[in-house]
Amino acid sequence: MGDVQEDYEETVEIPEDSEDALEKILEQEEYEDPGIFVHQVEPEALPAEPTATDYVPATPTTSHPSALEAYVEMQELVMDQKNQELQWVEVAHWMGLEENLGEDGAWGRPHLPYLTFWSLLELQKAFAKGTVLLDLQEPSLVGVVNQLLDSFIFDEQIRPQDREQLLRTLLLKRSHAQDLNALEGVKPAVLMRSGDPSQPLLPQQPSLETKLYCAKGDGGSEGHSSSRILEKIPPNSETTLVLVGRAAFLEHPVLGFVRLQEAGKLEDLEMPQPVRFLFVLLGPEAPNIDYNQLGRAAATLMTERVFRTNAYLAQSRGELVHSLEGFLDCSLVLPPTDVPSEQALLSLVPVQKELLRRRYLPSPAKPDPSVYKGLELNGGPGVPGGPDDPLKRTGQLFGGLVRDIRRRYPHYLSDITDALSPQVLAAVIFIYFAALSPAITFGGLLGEKTGNQMGVSELLISTAVQGILFSLLAAQPLLVVGFSGPLLVFEEAFFSFCESRNLEYIVGRAWIGFWLILLVVLVVAFEGSFLVRFISRYTQEIFSFLISLIFIYETFSKLIEIFRTHPLQESYVPVVMKPKPQGSLPNTALFSLVLMAGTFLLAMMLRKFKNSSYFPGKLRRIIGDFGVPIAILFMVLVDSFTKNTYTQKLSVPDGLKVSNSSARGWIIHPLGLYKQFPIWMMLTSALPALLVFILIFLESQITTLIISKPERKLVKGSGFHLDLLLVVGMGGVAALFGMPWLSATTVRSVTHANALTVMGKASAPGASAQIQEVKEQRISGLLVSVLVGLSILMEPILSRIPLAVLFGIFLYMGVTSLSGIQLFDRILLLLKPPKYHPDVPYVKRVRTWRMHLFTGIQIFCLAGLWAVKSSSVSLALPFVLILTVPLRRLLLPFIFSRLELQSLDADDAKPSFDEEDGRDEYDEVPMPV
């Protein structure tokens, strides 16, 4: 029956002829919207003061727009008989009562709106999956439709290739009742992908409303009566436009609900009052779906006071769905039994009165929408986007640094006590091997790249000392500091630069350290960490892909060098072996290939073993997490048991000694070790210092962003300014001792945070486990750093590791880093037909050729960076990399729409806590290892 309106009951006592009664009501001069009224409820049921959802009658002092009366118009996509063209035709409108347009162009008798139970259920289903745009600032229909279609694509309601056709359709000509004679009538139509209209395949029956209320003879003398509802629209009302139609190329019904921030006369719309709301209901033809009835249900909803008030106040789609459910709770359904007598129908009036009483009972007060604007709903304290956003500038010198200290240091005692957990001890053992393996690998390669002026010894000591200090002083002690691929690339470039100009490389690093300290103090003083917000996934992935390519390239480059040094021959002559082989040796090249490939394949197999079905889950995880150390140990044993075959081993000094004692000591004199360091280089060292700072800033700040995601539920906050000052400052001081500078390492930090995350049981079968807490403490990082420092005493073991094994780990890091890079996935899609593309947002929301264009631009940038890296100006690589940020921010918006950039450049990587099939920390991290 819908909602029986109390006004009618007060005016007439349910007369025997309800239609005649409605005619009399419409003839009254004081006609008002019967949908807006105050239901008389028992006094004790009312609150002392009205709440936000309680109705307040429209008065001159009423300012909230929800007090305005509602005019609703429904337009349907049909085909005219004259030109056989598609257009929108007004078929019904509401002003409390409903008035339908007959086939002859005459308006039928106004009547109480009634709905089918099915239409409400279908509307509820469409609303739950639909697109909702609230407070849209658009003055034209074109702007509203464009934003709505973009949101349809983003919500995966339509495919990108359907956008242009739907845009043209929604902007088609609109006709009204007075235009039907000129059009020679209209008939149902279905929109095809080509844009042409087609006849519905299913038989079409006249609607019940047309049969009952639009009978011939009800119109005026000219055959088309004027609308009685249009004559009674009050001047302070606002319009809701409902558009319904059939589109054969859509896969399922789509619903769009738009609330404009300000009601206005949209262009190309001839509406009696300004438009505030827009409903769009489109979908394929189906035997159980009547879009006309769905549109009637949506229109009737907007005439109902409580739902309309909620539509004005809602801040999310969920609130609208909840209000729709309340509408359903207070609606009656008549079963399809024999026609009841009027007396039987009258007996339902008390039931409807009780349902209305419940509907209009006061609800808990809802805050004004302006309240939401002052709330930060995206995260917790100390989280980017949260109420205490660490990236928000204070406008004071060192204001961000002071705020970081005040935010984090009050938790210092709990940072110690929270470590008293067996999970922390297990994390220490795991992270120790996760930190030691890359330290040894990068140390060996660093020695190769720098003429052994820095190697394993310096890197282990630097990692230990800086790690201890960082654990004790940092604002986010879950970060793991260490050496990384980008820094290795810079060290190689700077070493080559110094060698070509006969400069002392290790002294040049000391001057870079001075400038680093000055740079970081200036950046922290002026709160420059906020700049990390401008570094999007576009730049991160280009950077990551470049480093992965360098890893893979360097691996095979070193292997080829071994084959050139020890080529395959039919016979070999004896050579001198001390201090190193003076000629080619048999089997060395092939055995190095076996060691490299074996290490890589074994590490990859153990990584995937974690997600297999063998052994219990905990044992699988232990084997998978310790895959790299196991692979190194196994291949070292293979090398040890293979006699009479030479392989180059890792160079490690005995005890606390520098890697090359003949070239340097532990203290680096800034004026030069063996000759005067030129003054011009002391000053120009500021430029390479800026490049190092860019690398450390990029990796450290983005790593902090990843660790601080709201999904991780960290409660003690982060400190971008303090952590940056510590990492860069310690690196600058370390350069005076000839030790490498470090940065926050992404994969190791994410692994550390995951190891300290306590997961609860799933709330329901099939649901994901929820985070209970994260052991935010300082002890695990402190102990890991101490253990890494003690590893320098493992010289007898470390000196047995063949370099070929480290090349295998290098290849492993390069290949696994690709798994979290969307750019790599999109490059693979270039080789696949569209029908084999995966069901992921950036494929579904963006047309294929546009996605390939975006990929091509990234590949072009990647090629430019590789060219710089391979040239004589390779030192400028970080500077060229940072130029991709303004490219993304300033140029790409002219090529791609906002929706396309949101889909292709979105930070949609979610934390991986469970052993999902084929996923681990590398899939979450878009940064290089």
PDB file of N, CA and C in Angstrom, residues 771-809:
ATOM      1  N   ILE A 771      43.659  -7.615  12.459  1.00  0.00           N
ATOM      2  CA  ILE A 771      44.805  -7.267  13.291  1.00  0.00           C
ATOM      3  C   ILE A 771      44.323  -6.965  14.711  1.00  0.00           C
ATOM      4  N   GLN A 772      44.954  -7.620  15.673  1.00  0.00           N
ATOM      5  CA  GLN A 772      44.668  -7.316  17.074  1.00  0.00           C
ATOM      6  C   GLN A 772      45.566  -6.185  17.565  1.00  0.00           C
ATOM      7  N   GLU A 773      46.853  -6.306  17.292  1.00  0.00           N
ATOM      8  CA  GLU A 773      47.794  -5.268  17.703  1.00  0.00           C
ATOM      9  C   GLU A 773      49.103  -5.456  16.954  1.00  0.00           C
ATOM     10  N   VAL A 774      49.953  -4.455  17.037  1.00  0.00           N
ATOM     11  CA  VAL A 774      51.304  -4.535  16.501  1.00  0.00           C
ATOM     12  C   VAL A 774      52.262  -4.236  17.650  1.00  0.00           C
ATOM     13  N   LYS A 775      53.248  -5.091  17.830  1.00  0.00           N
ATOM     14  CA  LYS A 775      54.225  -4.894  18.902  1.00  0.00           C
ATOM     15  C   LYS A 775      55.179  -3.766  18.505  1.00  0.00           C
ATOM     16  N   GLU A 776      54.733  -2.537  18.765  1.00  0.00           N
ATOM     17  CA  GLU A 776      55.551  -1.369  18.442  1.00  0.00           C
ATOM     18  C   GLU A 776      56.570  -1.152  19.566  1.00  0.00           C
ATOM     19  N   GLN A 777      57.800  -1.525  19.328  1.00  0.00           N
ATOM     20  CA  GLN A 777      58.840  -1.442  20.355  1.00  0.00           C
ATOM     21  C   GLN A 777      60.201  -1.236  19.690  1.00  0.00           C
ATOM     22  N   ARG A 778      61.222  -1.029  20.485  1.00  0.00           N
ATOM     23  CA  ARG A 778      62.559  -0.709  19.978  1.00  0.00           C
ATOM     24  C   ARG A 778      63.551  -1.855  20.113  1.00  0.00           C
ATOM     25  N   ILE A 779      63.208  -2.848  20.900  1.00  0.00           N
ATOM     26  CA  ILE A 779      64.194  -3.871  21.258  1.00  0.00           C
ATOM     27  C   ILE A 779      64.526  -4.776  20.078  1.00  0.00           C
ATOM     28  N   SER A 780      63.540  -5.133  19.255  1.00  0.00           N
ATOM     29  CA  SER A 780      63.827  -6.059  18.154  1.00  0.00           C
ATOM     30  C   SER A 780      64.829  -5.448  17.183  1.00  0.00           C
ATOM     31  N   GLY A 781      64.623  -4.190  16.794  1.00  0.00           N
ATOM     32  CA  GLY A 781      65.580  -3.539  15.899  1.00  0.00           C
ATOM     33  C   GLY A 781      66.946  -3.393  16.530  1.00  0.00           C
ATOM     34  N   LEU A 782      66.975  -3.133  17.851  1.00  0.00           N
ATOM     35  CA  LEU A 782      68.249  -3.001  18.565  1.00  0.00           C
ATOM     36  C   LEU A 782      69.015  -4.307  18.558  1.00  0.00           C
ATOM     37  N   LEU A 783      68.348  -5.416  18.877  1.00  0.00           N
ATOM     38  CA  LEU A 783      69.014  -6.718  18.927  1.00  0.00           C
ATOM     39  C   LEU A 783      69.466  -7.166  17.542  1.00  0.00           C
ATOM     40  N   VAL A 784      68.662  -6.897  16.525  1.00  0.00           N
ATOM     41  CA  VAL A 784      69.057  -7.263  15.160  1.00  0.00           C
ATOM     42  C   VAL A 784      70.337  -6.532  14.771  1.00  0.00           C
ATOM     43  N   SER A 785      70.423  -5.259  15.093  1.00  0.00           N
ATOM     44  CA  SER A 785      71.622  -4.482  14.750  1.00  0.00           C
ATOM     45  C   SER A 785      72.848  -4.999  15.496  1.00  0.00           C
ATOM     46  N   VAL A 786      72.683  -5.361  16.770  1.00  0.00           N
ATOM     47  CA  VAL A 786      73.797  -5.909  17.545  1.00  0.00           C
ATOM     48  C   VAL A 786      74.276  -7.212  16.919  1.00  0.00           C
ATOM     49  N   LEU A 787      73.348  -8.073  16.533  1.00  0.00           N
ATOM     50  CA  LEU A 787      73.718  -9.361  15.926  1.00  0.00           C
ATOM     51  C   LEU A 787      74.419  -9.159  14.585  1.00  0.00           C
ATOM     52  N   VAL A 788      73.958  -8.182  13.804  1.00  0.00           N
ATOM     53  CA  VAL A 788      74.624  -7.901  12.524  1.00  0.00           C
ATOM     54  C   VAL A 788      76.050  -7.423  12.778  1.00  0.00           C
ATOM     55  N   GLY A 789      76.239  -6.606  13.810  1.00  0.00           N
ATOM     56  CA  GLY A 789      77.586  -6.146  14.144  1.00  0.00           C
ATOM     57  C   GLY A 789      78.489  -7.289  14.574  1.00  0.00           C
ATOM     58  N   LEU A 790      77.955  -8.226  15.337  1.00  0.00           N
ATOM     59  CA  LEU A 790      78.763  -9.377  15.776  1.00  0.00           C
ATOM     60  C   LEU A 790      79.113 -10.291  14.611  1.00  0.00           C
ATOM     61  N   SER A 791      78.357 -10.197  13.528  1.00  0.00           N
ATOM     62  CA  SER A 791      78.626 -11.064  12.378  1.00  0.00           C
ATOM     63  C   SER A 791      79.972 -10.758  11.727  1.00  0.00           C
ATOM     64  N   ILE A 792      80.577  -9.594  12.038  1.00  0.00           N
ATOM     65  CA  ILE A 792      81.892  -9.279  11.483  1.00  0.00           C
ATOM     66  C   ILE A 792      82.931 -10.273  11.975  1.00  0.00           C
ATOM     67  N   LEU A 793      82.628 -10.932  13.091  1.00  0.00           N
ATOM     68  CA  LEU A 793      83.548 -11.939  13.630  1.00  0.00           C
ATOM     69  C   LEU A 793      83.392 -13.282  12.935  1.00  0.00           C
ATOM     70  N   MET A 794      82.474 -13.374  11.969  1.00  0.00           N
ATOM     71  CA  MET A 794      82.234 -14.634  11.248  1.00  0.00           C
ATOM     72  C   MET A 794      83.097 -14.733  10.001  1.00  0.00           C
ATOM     73  N   GLU A 795      84.264 -14.104  10.028  1.00  0.00           N
ATOM     74  CA  GLU A 795      85.127 -14.101   8.841  1.00  0.00           C
ATOM     75  C   GLU A 795      85.436 -15.496   8.312  1.00  0.00           C
ATOM     76  N   PRO A 796      85.727 -16.488   9.158  1.00  0.00           N
ATOM     77  CA  PRO A 796      86.009 -17.823   8.602  1.00  0.00           C
ATOM     78  C   PRO A 796      84.859 -18.394   7.784  1.00  0.00           C
ATOM     79  N   ILE A 797      83.628 -18.014   8.134  1.00  0.00           N
ATOM     80  CA  ILE A 797      82.470 -18.526   7.392  1.00  0.00           C
ATOM     81  C   ILE A 797      82.192 -17.654   6.176  1.00  0.00           C
ATOM     82  N   LEU A 798      82.203 -16.338   6.362  1.00  0.00           N
ATOM     83  CA  LEU A 798      81.858 -15.435   5.263  1.00  0.00           C
ATOM     84  C   LEU A 798      82.856 -15.526   4.115  1.00  0.00           C
ATOM     85  N   SER A 799      84.114 -15.777   4.429  1.00  0.00           N
ATOM     86  CA  SER A 799      85.138 -15.841   3.370  1.00  0.00           C
ATOM     87  C   SER A 799      85.002 -17.081   2.510  1.00  0.00           C
ATOM     88  N   ARG A 800      84.119 -17.986   2.863  1.00  0.00           N
ATOM     89  CA  ARG A 800      83.886 -19.187   2.052  1.00  0.00           C
ATOM     90  C   ARG A 800      82.747 -19.005   1.043  1.00  0.00           C
ATOM     91  N   ILE A 801      82.080 -17.863   1.068  1.00  0.00           N
ATOM     92  CA  ILE A 801      80.941 -17.645   0.169  1.00  0.00           C
ATOM     93  C   ILE A 801      81.451 -17.239  -1.211  1.00  0.00           C
ATOM     94  N   PRO A 802      81.154 -18.024  -2.253  1.00  0.00           N
ATOM     95  CA  PRO A 802      81.572 -17.627  -3.605  1.00  0.00           C
ATOM     96  C   PRO A 802      80.788 -16.397  -4.071  1.00  0.00           C
ATOM     97  N   LEU A 803      81.436 -15.543  -4.850  1.00  0.00           N
ATOM     98  CA  LEU A 803      80.749 -14.378  -5.381  1.00  0.00           C
ATOM     99  C   LEU A 803      79.604 -14.776  -6.302  1.00  0.00           C
ATOM    100  N   ALA A 804      79.727 -15.914  -6.966  1.00  0.00           N
ATOM    101  CA  ALA A 804      78.654 -16.376  -7.855  1.00  0.00           C
ATOM    102  C   ALA A 804      77.359 -16.620  -7.074  1.00  0.00           C
ATOM    103  N   VAL A 805      77.484 -17.058  -5.811  1.00  0.00           N
ATOM    104  CA  VAL A 805      76.295 -17.239  -4.972  1.00  0.00           C
ATOM    105  C   VAL A 805      75.636 -15.880  -4.707  1.00  0.00           C
ATOM    106  N   LEU A 806      76.457 -14.859  -4.466  1.00  0.00           N
ATOM    107  CA  LEU A 806      75.903 -13.530  -4.249  1.00  0.00           C
ATOM    108  C   LEU A 806      75.258 -12.986  -5.520  1.00  0.00           C
ATOM    109  N   PHE A 807      75.821 -13.325  -6.680  1.00  0.00           N
ATOM    110  CA  PHE A 807      75.180 -12.922  -7.926  1.00  0.00           C
ATOM    111  C   PHE A 807      73.787 -13.549  -8.039  1.00  0.00           C
ATOM    112  N   GLY A 808      73.643 -14.791  -7.585  1.00  0.00           N
ATOM    113  CA  GLY A 808      72.330 -15.437  -7.599  1.00  0.00           C
ATOM    114  C   GLY A 808      71.337 -14.719  -6.705  1.00  0.00           C
ATOM    115  N   ILE A 809      71.796 -14.268  -5.541  1.00  0.00           N
ATOM    116  CA  ILE A 809      70.914 -13.503  -4.651  1.00  0.00           C
ATOM    117  C   ILE A 809      70.578 -12.154  -5.271  1.00  0.00           C
TER     118      ILE A 809
END
